[in-house]
Amino acid sequence: MIRFSLVCANGHDFESWFASNESYDFQIERDLVTCPHCSVARINKAVMAPAVTRSIRNALPTKQNVALIGEGDAELRKMARDLHAKIVDATVDVGAEFPAEARKIHDGDAPERAIRGLASPDEARALLEDGVSILPLPILPDERG
Ligand SMILES: [Zn+2]
């Protein structure tokens, strides 16, 4: 028996057991698998377990987390700067290749290593939704540009 995490055309997550991959394909092709929530038969395999999908969705604000650190708070600014420097030091810059490269490393198609680079909010969101644990690099306003 194989358990698959599935998602219906209306976005409901559920899990179902199948005797084999072939059994899954057979039943899906004949619309024999229906969503327990809305009964539609348009079902796909989910990228990850529903619980994980939900927790990541919840952890993904549509707005970005920001902080305002005053000029006077030198210690906090130094910590952010040091953390940024540490991460830069420990990672290889892959630039615009970051989304593709991060995915390759996650999928085991590229050697495991720490990288940094550029990702649009949409690209970052897609990576997180696929279970690739990327994190934003702290950058102080006076370091932009
Ligand atoms: Zn449904």
PDB file of C-alpha atoms and ligand atoms in Angstrom:
ATOM      1  CA  MET A   1       0.000   0.000   0.000  1.00  0.00           C
ATOM      2  CA  ILE A   2       1.140   3.525  -0.794  1.00  0.00           C
ATOM      3  CA  ARG A   3      -0.274   6.631   0.848  1.00  0.00           C
ATOM      4  CA  PHE A   4      -0.505   9.697  -1.371  1.00  0.00           C
ATOM      5  CA  SER A   5      -1.149  13.258  -0.327  1.00  0.00           C
ATOM      6  CA  LEU A   6      -3.717  14.526  -2.809  1.00  0.00           C
ATOM      7  CA  VAL A   7      -5.296  17.823  -3.666  1.00  0.00           C
ATOM      8  CA  CYS A   8      -8.587  18.335  -5.542  1.00  0.00           C
ATOM      9  CA  ALA A   9      -9.301  20.954  -8.219  1.00  0.00           C
ATOM     10  CA  ASN A  10     -10.899  23.099  -5.498  1.00  0.00           C
ATOM     11  CA  GLY A  11      -7.738  23.034  -3.393  1.00  0.00           C
ATOM     12  CA  HIS A  12      -8.839  20.571  -0.680  1.00  0.00           C
ATOM     13  CA  ASP A  13      -5.981  18.523   0.777  1.00  0.00           C
ATOM     14  CA  PHE A  14      -6.577  14.893   1.690  1.00  0.00           C
ATOM     15  CA  GLU A  15      -4.760  11.579   1.827  1.00  0.00           C
ATOM     16  CA  SER A  16      -5.631   8.265   0.266  1.00  0.00           C
ATOM     17  CA  TRP A  17      -4.173   4.747   0.193  1.00  0.00           C
ATOM     18  CA  PHE A  18      -3.530   2.872  -3.035  1.00  0.00           C
ATOM     19  CA  ALA A  19      -2.315  -0.660  -3.697  1.00  0.00           C
ATOM     20  CA  SER A  20       0.391   0.662  -6.030  1.00  0.00           C
ATOM     21  CA  ASN A  21       1.370   3.507  -8.349  1.00  0.00           C
ATOM     22  CA  GLU A  22      -0.414   1.672 -11.172  1.00  0.00           C
ATOM     23  CA  SER A  23      -3.541   1.395  -9.049  1.00  0.00           C
ATOM     24  CA  TYR A  24      -3.385   5.144  -8.406  1.00  0.00           C
ATOM     25  CA  ASP A  25      -3.034   5.903 -12.144  1.00  0.00           C
ATOM     26  CA  PHE A  26      -5.836   3.479 -13.021  1.00  0.00           C
ATOM     27  CA  GLN A  27      -8.268   5.010 -10.539  1.00  0.00           C
ATOM     28  CA  ILE A  28      -7.346   8.623 -11.331  1.00  0.00           C
ATOM     29  CA  GLU A  29      -7.735   8.085 -15.100  1.00  0.00           C
ATOM     30  CA  ARG A  30     -11.242   6.684 -14.557  1.00  0.00           C
ATOM     31  CA  ASP A  31     -12.294   9.425 -12.101  1.00  0.00           C
ATOM     32  CA  LEU A  32     -12.716   6.808  -9.363  1.00  0.00           C
ATOM     33  CA  VAL A  33     -11.005   8.994  -6.775  1.00  0.00           C
ATOM     34  CA  THR A  34     -13.132  11.856  -5.496  1.00  0.00           C
ATOM     35  CA  CYS A  35     -12.504  14.592  -2.970  1.00  0.00           C
ATOM     36  CA  PRO A  36     -14.001  13.724   0.459  1.00  0.00           C
ATOM     37  CA  HIS A  37     -14.841  17.405   0.936  1.00  0.00           C
ATOM     38  CA  CYS A  38     -16.513  18.402  -2.361  1.00  0.00           C
ATOM     39  CA  SER A  39     -16.696  15.125  -4.363  1.00  0.00           C
ATOM     40  CA  VAL A  40     -14.940  16.461  -7.484  1.00  0.00           C
ATOM     41  CA  ALA A  41     -12.968  13.819  -9.369  1.00  0.00           C
ATOM     42  CA  ARG A  42     -10.240  16.137 -10.642  1.00  0.00           C
ATOM     43  CA  ILE A  43      -7.470  15.048  -8.261  1.00  0.00           C
ATOM     44  CA  ASN A  44      -3.727  15.560  -8.320  1.00  0.00           C
ATOM     45  CA  LYS A  45      -0.868  14.455  -6.109  1.00  0.00           C
ATOM     46  CA  ALA A  46       0.030  17.175  -3.639  1.00  0.00           C
ATOM     47  CA  VAL A  47       3.642  18.329  -3.553  1.00  0.00           C
ATOM     48  CA  MET A  48       3.882  17.588   0.174  1.00  0.00           C
ATOM     49  CA  ALA A  49       1.846  16.367   3.124  1.00  0.00           C
ATOM     50  CA  PRO A  50      -1.224  18.555   3.789  1.00  0.00           C
ATOM     51  CA  ALA A  51      -0.169  19.498   7.306  1.00  0.00           C
ATOM     52  CA  VAL A  52       3.152  20.772   6.009  1.00  0.00           C
ATOM     53  CA  THR A  53       1.491  22.643   3.130  1.00  0.00           C
ATOM     54  CA  ARG A  54      -0.830  24.388   5.546  1.00  0.00           C
ATOM     55  CA  SER A  55       1.861  25.344   8.047  1.00  0.00           C
ATOM     56  CA  ILE A  56       4.050  26.766   5.285  1.00  0.00           C
ATOM     57  CA  ARG A  57       1.135  28.689   3.785  1.00  0.00           C
ATOM     58  CA  ASN A  58       0.427  30.137   7.222  1.00  0.00           C
ATOM     59  CA  ALA A  59       4.069  31.039   7.643  1.00  0.00           C
ATOM     60  CA  LEU A  60       4.089  32.932   4.361  1.00  0.00           C
ATOM     61  CA  PRO A  61       2.809  36.437   4.851  1.00  0.00           C
ATOM     62  CA  THR A  62       1.798  38.273   1.677  1.00  0.00           C
ATOM     63  CA  LYS A  63       3.623  41.224   3.189  1.00  0.00           C
ATOM     64  CA  GLN A  64       7.306  41.152   4.028  1.00  0.00           C
ATOM     65  CA  ASN A  65       8.566  41.256   7.625  1.00  0.00           C
ATOM     66  CA  VAL A  66      10.361  44.522   8.179  1.00  0.00           C
ATOM     67  CA  ALA A  67      11.924  46.280  11.140  1.00  0.00           C
ATOM     68  CA  LEU A  68      12.833  49.859  11.866  1.00  0.00           C
ATOM     69  CA  ILE A  69      16.134  50.171  13.692  1.00  0.00           C
ATOM     70  CA  GLY A  70      17.022  53.673  14.777  1.00  0.00           C
ATOM     71  CA  GLU A  71      20.391  55.240  14.053  1.00  0.00           C
ATOM     72  CA  GLY A  72      20.988  55.229  17.807  1.00  0.00           C
ATOM     73  CA  ASP A  73      20.577  51.474  18.197  1.00  0.00           C
ATOM     74  CA  ALA A  74      24.145  50.711  17.200  1.00  0.00           C
ATOM     75  CA  GLU A  75      24.276  47.281  18.841  1.00  0.00           C
ATOM     76  CA  LEU A  76      21.234  45.950  16.990  1.00  0.00           C
ATOM     77  CA  ARG A  77      22.478  47.389  13.691  1.00  0.00           C
ATOM     78  CA  LYS A  78      25.858  45.758  14.283  1.00  0.00           C
ATOM     79  CA  MET A  79      24.205  42.381  14.985  1.00  0.00           C
ATOM     80  CA  ALA A  80      22.217  42.567  11.745  1.00  0.00           C
ATOM     81  CA  ARG A  81      25.347  43.608   9.848  1.00  0.00           C
ATOM     82  CA  ASP A  82      27.412  40.792  11.453  1.00  0.00           C
ATOM     83  CA  LEU A  83      24.733  38.183  10.691  1.00  0.00           C
ATOM     84  CA  HIS A  84      24.599  39.371   7.092  1.00  0.00           C
ATOM     85  CA  ALA A  85      28.399  39.214   6.840  1.00  0.00           C
ATOM     86  CA  LYS A  86      28.475  35.695   8.370  1.00  0.00           C
ATOM     87  CA  ILE A  87      25.915  34.399   5.882  1.00  0.00           C
ATOM     88  CA  VAL A  88      27.713  36.050   2.951  1.00  0.00           C
ATOM     89  CA  ASP A  89      30.972  34.520   4.214  1.00  0.00           C
ATOM     90  CA  ALA A  90      29.537  31.005   4.475  1.00  0.00           C
ATOM     91  CA  THR A  91      27.666  30.918   1.152  1.00  0.00           C
ATOM     92  CA  VAL A  92      28.516  30.879  -2.534  1.00  0.00           C
ATOM     93  CA  ASP A  93      26.884  33.641  -4.599  1.00  0.00           C
ATOM     94  CA  VAL A  94      24.972  32.070  -7.499  1.00  0.00           C
ATOM     95  CA  GLY A  95      23.173  35.306  -8.413  1.00  0.00           C
ATOM     96  CA  ALA A  96      20.053  34.978 -10.545  1.00  0.00           C
ATOM     97  CA  GLU A  97      20.546  31.195 -10.719  1.00  0.00           C
ATOM     98  CA  PHE A  98      19.467  30.938  -7.068  1.00  0.00           C
ATOM     99  CA  PRO A  99      15.890  29.621  -7.519  1.00  0.00           C
ATOM    100  CA  ALA A 100      16.961  26.923  -9.992  1.00  0.00           C
ATOM    101  CA  GLU A 101      20.091  26.001  -8.027  1.00  0.00           C
ATOM    102  CA  ALA A 102      18.268  25.854  -4.663  1.00  0.00           C
ATOM    103  CA  ARG A 103      15.710  23.520  -6.223  1.00  0.00           C
ATOM    104  CA  LYS A 104      18.457  21.298  -7.667  1.00  0.00           C
ATOM    105  CA  ILE A 105      20.169  21.028  -4.269  1.00  0.00           C
ATOM    106  CA  HIS A 106      16.837  20.271  -2.583  1.00  0.00           C
ATOM    107  CA  ASP A 107      16.070  17.578  -5.166  1.00  0.00           C
ATOM    108  CA  GLY A 108      19.547  16.059  -4.845  1.00  0.00           C
ATOM    109  CA  ASP A 109      20.469  17.003  -8.436  1.00  0.00           C
ATOM    110  CA  ALA A 110      23.307  19.262  -7.283  1.00  0.00           C
ATOM    111  CA  PRO A 111      25.855  18.849  -4.459  1.00  0.00           C
ATOM    112  CA  GLU A 112      24.631  19.984  -1.027  1.00  0.00           C
ATOM    113  CA  ARG A 113      26.131  23.388  -0.200  1.00  0.00           C
ATOM    114  CA  ALA A 114      25.202  26.783   1.152  1.00  0.00           C
ATOM    115  CA  ILE A 115      24.318  29.279  -1.565  1.00  0.00           C
ATOM    116  CA  ARG A 116      22.885  32.772  -1.760  1.00  0.00           C
ATOM    117  CA  GLY A 117      21.501  34.776  -4.634  1.00  0.00           C
ATOM    118  CA  LEU A 118      18.505  36.566  -6.021  1.00  0.00           C
ATOM    119  CA  ALA A 119      14.879  35.454  -5.863  1.00  0.00           C
ATOM    120  CA  SER A 120      11.718  37.420  -6.566  1.00  0.00           C
ATOM    121  CA  PRO A 121       8.976  37.236  -3.902  1.00  0.00           C
ATOM    122  CA  ASP A 122       7.094  34.809  -6.177  1.00  0.00           C
ATOM    123  CA  GLU A 123      10.168  32.625  -6.655  1.00  0.00           C
ATOM    124  CA  ALA A 124      10.875  32.634  -2.908  1.00  0.00           C
ATOM    125  CA  ARG A 125       7.259  31.720  -2.190  1.00  0.00           C
ATOM    126  CA  ALA A 126       7.310  28.865  -4.731  1.00  0.00           C
ATOM    127  CA  LEU A 127      10.518  27.468  -3.214  1.00  0.00           C
ATOM    128  CA  LEU A 128       9.073  27.554   0.324  1.00  0.00           C
ATOM    129  CA  GLU A 129       5.849  25.941  -0.856  1.00  0.00           C
ATOM    130  CA  ASP A 130       7.917  23.130  -2.387  1.00  0.00           C
ATOM    131  CA  GLY A 131       9.652  22.590   0.955  1.00  0.00           C
ATOM    132  CA  VAL A 132      12.954  24.279   0.081  1.00  0.00           C
ATOM    133  CA  SER A 133      14.026  25.971   3.321  1.00  0.00           C
ATOM    134  CA  ILE A 134      15.356  29.306   2.109  1.00  0.00           C
ATOM    135  CA  LEU A 135      15.660  32.296   4.397  1.00  0.00           C
ATOM    136  CA  PRO A 136      15.819  36.027   3.756  1.00  0.00           C
ATOM    137  CA  LEU A 137      19.185  37.695   4.085  1.00  0.00           C
ATOM    138  CA  PRO A 138      19.098  40.605   6.550  1.00  0.00           C
ATOM    139  CA  ILE A 139      20.190  43.791   4.808  1.00  0.00           C
ATOM    140  CA  LEU A 140      20.380  47.190   6.445  1.00  0.00           C
ATOM    141  CA  PRO A 141      19.001  50.163   4.481  1.00  0.00           C
ATOM    142  CA  ASP A 142      22.445  51.762   4.300  1.00  0.00           C
ATOM    143  CA  GLU A 143      23.819  48.630   2.582  1.00  0.00           C
ATOM    144  CA  ARG A 144      21.404  48.636  -0.346  1.00  0.00           C
ATOM    145  CA  GLY A 145      22.416  49.710  -3.787  1.00  0.00           C
TER     146      GLY A 145
HETATM  147 ZN    ZN B   1     -12.485  19.201  -2.858  1.00  0.00          ZN
END
